[in-house]
Short mmCIF file of C-alpha atoms in Angstrom, two decimals:
data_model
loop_
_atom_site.label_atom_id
_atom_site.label_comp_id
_atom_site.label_asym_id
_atom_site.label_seq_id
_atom_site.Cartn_x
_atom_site.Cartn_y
_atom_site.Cartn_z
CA UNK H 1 47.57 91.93 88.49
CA UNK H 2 51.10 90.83 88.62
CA UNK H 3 52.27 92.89 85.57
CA UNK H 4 51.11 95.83 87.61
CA UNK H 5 53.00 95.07 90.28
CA UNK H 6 56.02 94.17 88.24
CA UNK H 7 55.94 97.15 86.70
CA UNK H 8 57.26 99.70 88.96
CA UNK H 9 60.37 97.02 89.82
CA UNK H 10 60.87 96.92 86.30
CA UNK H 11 61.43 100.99 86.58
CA UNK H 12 63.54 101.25 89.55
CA UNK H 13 65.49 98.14 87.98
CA UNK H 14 66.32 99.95 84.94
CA UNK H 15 66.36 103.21 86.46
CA UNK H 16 69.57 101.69 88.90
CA UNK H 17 71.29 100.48 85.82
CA UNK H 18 71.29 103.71 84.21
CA UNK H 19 72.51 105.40 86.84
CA UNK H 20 75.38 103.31 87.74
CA UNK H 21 76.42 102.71 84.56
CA UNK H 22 78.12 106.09 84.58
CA UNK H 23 80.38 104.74 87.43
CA UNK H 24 80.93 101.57 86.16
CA UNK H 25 82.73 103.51 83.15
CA UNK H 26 84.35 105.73 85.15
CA UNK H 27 86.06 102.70 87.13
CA UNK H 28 87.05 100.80 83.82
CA UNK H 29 88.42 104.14 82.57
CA UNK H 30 90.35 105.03 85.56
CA UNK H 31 92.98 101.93 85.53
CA UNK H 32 94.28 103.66 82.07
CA UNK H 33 93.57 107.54 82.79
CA UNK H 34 96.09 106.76 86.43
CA UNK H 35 98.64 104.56 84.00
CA UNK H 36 98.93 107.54 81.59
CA UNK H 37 99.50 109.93 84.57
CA UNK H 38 102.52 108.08 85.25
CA UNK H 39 104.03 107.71 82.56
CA UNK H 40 107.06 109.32 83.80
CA UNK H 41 107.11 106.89 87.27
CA UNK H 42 106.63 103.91 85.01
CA UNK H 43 110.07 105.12 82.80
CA UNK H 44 111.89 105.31 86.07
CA UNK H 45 111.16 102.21 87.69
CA UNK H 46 112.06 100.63 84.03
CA UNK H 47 115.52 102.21 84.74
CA UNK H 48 115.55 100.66 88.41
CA UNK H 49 114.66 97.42 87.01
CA UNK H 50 117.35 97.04 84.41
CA UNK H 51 119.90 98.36 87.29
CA UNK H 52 118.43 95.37 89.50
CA UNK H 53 119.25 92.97 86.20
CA UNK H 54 121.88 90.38 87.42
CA UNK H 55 123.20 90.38 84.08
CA UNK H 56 123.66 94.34 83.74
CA UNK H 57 127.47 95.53 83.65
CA UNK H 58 127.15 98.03 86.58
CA UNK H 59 125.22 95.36 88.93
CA UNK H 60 127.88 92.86 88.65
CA UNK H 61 128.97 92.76 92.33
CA UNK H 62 132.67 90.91 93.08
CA UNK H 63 133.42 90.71 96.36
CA UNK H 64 136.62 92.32 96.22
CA UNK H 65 135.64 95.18 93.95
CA UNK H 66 134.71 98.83 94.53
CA UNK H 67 131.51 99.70 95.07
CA UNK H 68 129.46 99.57 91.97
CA UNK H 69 128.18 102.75 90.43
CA UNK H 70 124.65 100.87 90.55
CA UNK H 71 124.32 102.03 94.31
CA UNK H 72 124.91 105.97 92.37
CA UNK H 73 122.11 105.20 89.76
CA UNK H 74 119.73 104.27 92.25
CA UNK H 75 120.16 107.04 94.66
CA UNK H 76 119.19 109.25 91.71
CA UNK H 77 116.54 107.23 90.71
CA UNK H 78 114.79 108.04 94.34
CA UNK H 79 115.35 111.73 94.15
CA UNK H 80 114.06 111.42 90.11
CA UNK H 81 110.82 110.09 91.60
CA UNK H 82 110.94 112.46 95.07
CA UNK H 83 110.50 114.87 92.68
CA UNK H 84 108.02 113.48 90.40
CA UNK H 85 105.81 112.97 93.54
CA UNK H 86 104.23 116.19 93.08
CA UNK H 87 103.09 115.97 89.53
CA UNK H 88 101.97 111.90 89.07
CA UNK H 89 101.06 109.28 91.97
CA UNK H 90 104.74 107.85 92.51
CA UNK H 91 103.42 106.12 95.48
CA UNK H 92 100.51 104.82 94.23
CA UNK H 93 102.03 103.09 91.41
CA UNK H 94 104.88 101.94 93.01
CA UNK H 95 102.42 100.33 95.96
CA UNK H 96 100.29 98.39 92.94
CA UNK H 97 103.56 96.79 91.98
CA UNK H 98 104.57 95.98 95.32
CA UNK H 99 104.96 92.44 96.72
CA UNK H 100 107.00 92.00 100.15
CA UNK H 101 107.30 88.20 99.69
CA UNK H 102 108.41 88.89 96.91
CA UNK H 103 112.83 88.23 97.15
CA UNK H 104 113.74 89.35 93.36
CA UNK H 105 116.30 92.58 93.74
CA UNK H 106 113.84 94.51 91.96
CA UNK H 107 110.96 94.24 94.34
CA UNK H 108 113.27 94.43 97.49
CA UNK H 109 114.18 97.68 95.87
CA UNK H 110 110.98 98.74 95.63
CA UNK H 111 110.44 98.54 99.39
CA UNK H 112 113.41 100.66 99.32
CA UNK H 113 112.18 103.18 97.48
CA UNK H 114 108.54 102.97 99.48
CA UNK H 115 110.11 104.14 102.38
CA UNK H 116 112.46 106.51 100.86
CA UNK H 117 109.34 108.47 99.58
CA UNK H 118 107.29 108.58 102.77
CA UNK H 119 105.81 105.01 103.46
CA UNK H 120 106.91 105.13 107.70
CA UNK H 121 105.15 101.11 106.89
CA UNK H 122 108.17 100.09 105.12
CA UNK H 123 110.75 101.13 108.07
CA UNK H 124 111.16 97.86 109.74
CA UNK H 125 110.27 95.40 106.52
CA UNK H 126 113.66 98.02 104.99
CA UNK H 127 115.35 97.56 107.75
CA UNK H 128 115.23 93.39 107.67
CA UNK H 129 116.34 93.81 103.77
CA UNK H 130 120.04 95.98 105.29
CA UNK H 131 120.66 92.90 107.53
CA UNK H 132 119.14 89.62 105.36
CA UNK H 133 118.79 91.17 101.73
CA UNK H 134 120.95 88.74 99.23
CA UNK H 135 121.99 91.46 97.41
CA UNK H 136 124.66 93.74 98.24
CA UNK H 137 123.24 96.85 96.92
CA UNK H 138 119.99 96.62 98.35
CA UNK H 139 121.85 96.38 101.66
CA UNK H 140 123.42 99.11 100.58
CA UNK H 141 120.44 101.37 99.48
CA UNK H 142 117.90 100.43 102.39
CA UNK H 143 121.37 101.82 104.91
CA UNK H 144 121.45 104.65 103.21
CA UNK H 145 117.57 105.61 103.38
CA UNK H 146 117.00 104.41 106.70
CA UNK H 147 120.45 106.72 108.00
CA UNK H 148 118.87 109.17 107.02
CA UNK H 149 115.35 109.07 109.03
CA UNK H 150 117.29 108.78 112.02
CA UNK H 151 114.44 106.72 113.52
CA UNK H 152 115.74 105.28 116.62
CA UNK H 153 113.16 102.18 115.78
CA UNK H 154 115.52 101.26 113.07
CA UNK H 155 118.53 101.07 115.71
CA UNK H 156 118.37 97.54 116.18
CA UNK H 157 118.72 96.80 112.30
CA UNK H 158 121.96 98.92 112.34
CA UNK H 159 123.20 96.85 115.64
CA UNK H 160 122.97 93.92 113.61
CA UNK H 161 124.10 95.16 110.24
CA UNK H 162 127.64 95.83 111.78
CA UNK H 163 128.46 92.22 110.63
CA UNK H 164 127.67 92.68 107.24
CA UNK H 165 130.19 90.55 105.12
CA UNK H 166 130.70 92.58 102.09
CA UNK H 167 133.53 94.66 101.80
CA UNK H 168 135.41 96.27 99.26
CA UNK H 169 139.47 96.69 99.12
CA UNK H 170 140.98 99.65 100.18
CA UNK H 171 144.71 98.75 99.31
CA UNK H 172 146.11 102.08 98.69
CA UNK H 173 147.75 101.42 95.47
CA UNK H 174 148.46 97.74 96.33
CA UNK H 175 150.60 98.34 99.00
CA UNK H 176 148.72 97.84 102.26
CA UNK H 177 145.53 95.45 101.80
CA UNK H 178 143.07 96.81 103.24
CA UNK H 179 139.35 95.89 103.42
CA UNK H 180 136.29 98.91 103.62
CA UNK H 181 132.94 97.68 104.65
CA UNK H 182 130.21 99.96 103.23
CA UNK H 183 127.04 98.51 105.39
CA UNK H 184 128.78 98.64 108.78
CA UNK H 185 130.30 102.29 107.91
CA UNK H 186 126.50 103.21 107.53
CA UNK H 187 125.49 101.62 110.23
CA UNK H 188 128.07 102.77 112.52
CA UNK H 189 127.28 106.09 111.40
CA UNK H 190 123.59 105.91 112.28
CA UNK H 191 123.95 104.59 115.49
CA UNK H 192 126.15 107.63 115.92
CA UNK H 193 124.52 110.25 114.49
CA UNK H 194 120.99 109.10 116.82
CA UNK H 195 123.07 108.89 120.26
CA UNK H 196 122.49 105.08 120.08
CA UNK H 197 125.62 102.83 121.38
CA UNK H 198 127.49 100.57 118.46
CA UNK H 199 128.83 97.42 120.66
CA UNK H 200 131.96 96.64 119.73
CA UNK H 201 132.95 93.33 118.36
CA UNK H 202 135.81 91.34 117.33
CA UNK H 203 134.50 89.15 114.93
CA UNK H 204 133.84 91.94 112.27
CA UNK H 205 136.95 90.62 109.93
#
């Protein structure tokens, strides 16, 4: 009696593992398949993470110095992967990897480059980086991206990035010192360029 009755279970049992075994495949295959669609993304951000080394010769901020031709290499690594975006999941694989509490340059950049490509989320965590980022071209970067949204949501991040400390010197040829701030000049810019007013203050030097 009860092998008759265990029988059909037994049936519909097997008959469920066979059928999602399939899928089960399918979702152990498709971490590797999406990897090897990116291949190109995954080069790139390799690029972005050796600019973001501390240690690298173009990343090796002074305070007095020029701007560093990192800032350069990683405004062309976010049009590299705007255009990549229509052949491989630059968003996708870029969101896998991200971590917002997260404070190495590398991942601040890639919140930089989330919002560069698209991700409106990433607006006011970007904005926080161009006033409180450690890292002078990050502050740099996220200014530059968020300028040019001109998102009037981000105007109270460029109101308080007009005290950004880092300059660089302007001394025309050594003979009158001179200081250039690149995250205020952005800012000021912004505010600007959306009809949004840039109090003035006295304290920027």
């Amino acid at each position: 009696m009860k092998s008759s009755v265990l029988r059909p279970w037994a049936a519909v049992f097997f008959g469920a593992v066979l059928t999602s075994a399939p899928v089960l495949m399918l979702r152990f295959q498709a971490g590797p398949q999406a990897h090897s669609r990116a291949e190109k993304t995954l080069a790139v951000l390799e690029r972005l993470k050796a600019e973001c080394n501390p240690r690298s010769v173009t990343n090796e901020y002074v305070f007095s110095t020029t701007a560093q031709p990192t800032e350069m290499a990683r405004g062309k690594i976010l049009t590299e992967l705007a255009l990549l975006a229509d052949e491989e999941p630059v968003l996708e694989v870029i969101r896998r990897r991200l971590d917002r509490s997260d404070t190495t340059e590398y991942a601040e950049m890639l919140q930089v480059l989330m919002l560069g490509l698209g991700d409106r989320e990433s607006l006011r965590p970007v904005g926080v980086l161009m006033v409180l980022s450690e890292y002078p071209a990050v502050r740099i970067c996220a200014a530059r991206v968020l300028r040019r949204l001109h998102d009037v949501e981000s105007g109270e991040y460029f109101t308080d990035a007009l005290g950004d400390a880092r300059f660089v010197r302007n001394d025309a040829c050594g003979i009158h010192p001179g200081k250039y701030y690149p995250v205020r000049t952005i800012a000021a810019l912004a505010l600007h360029e959306m009809n949004l007013p840039a109090p003035l203050d006295d304290n920027l030097d």
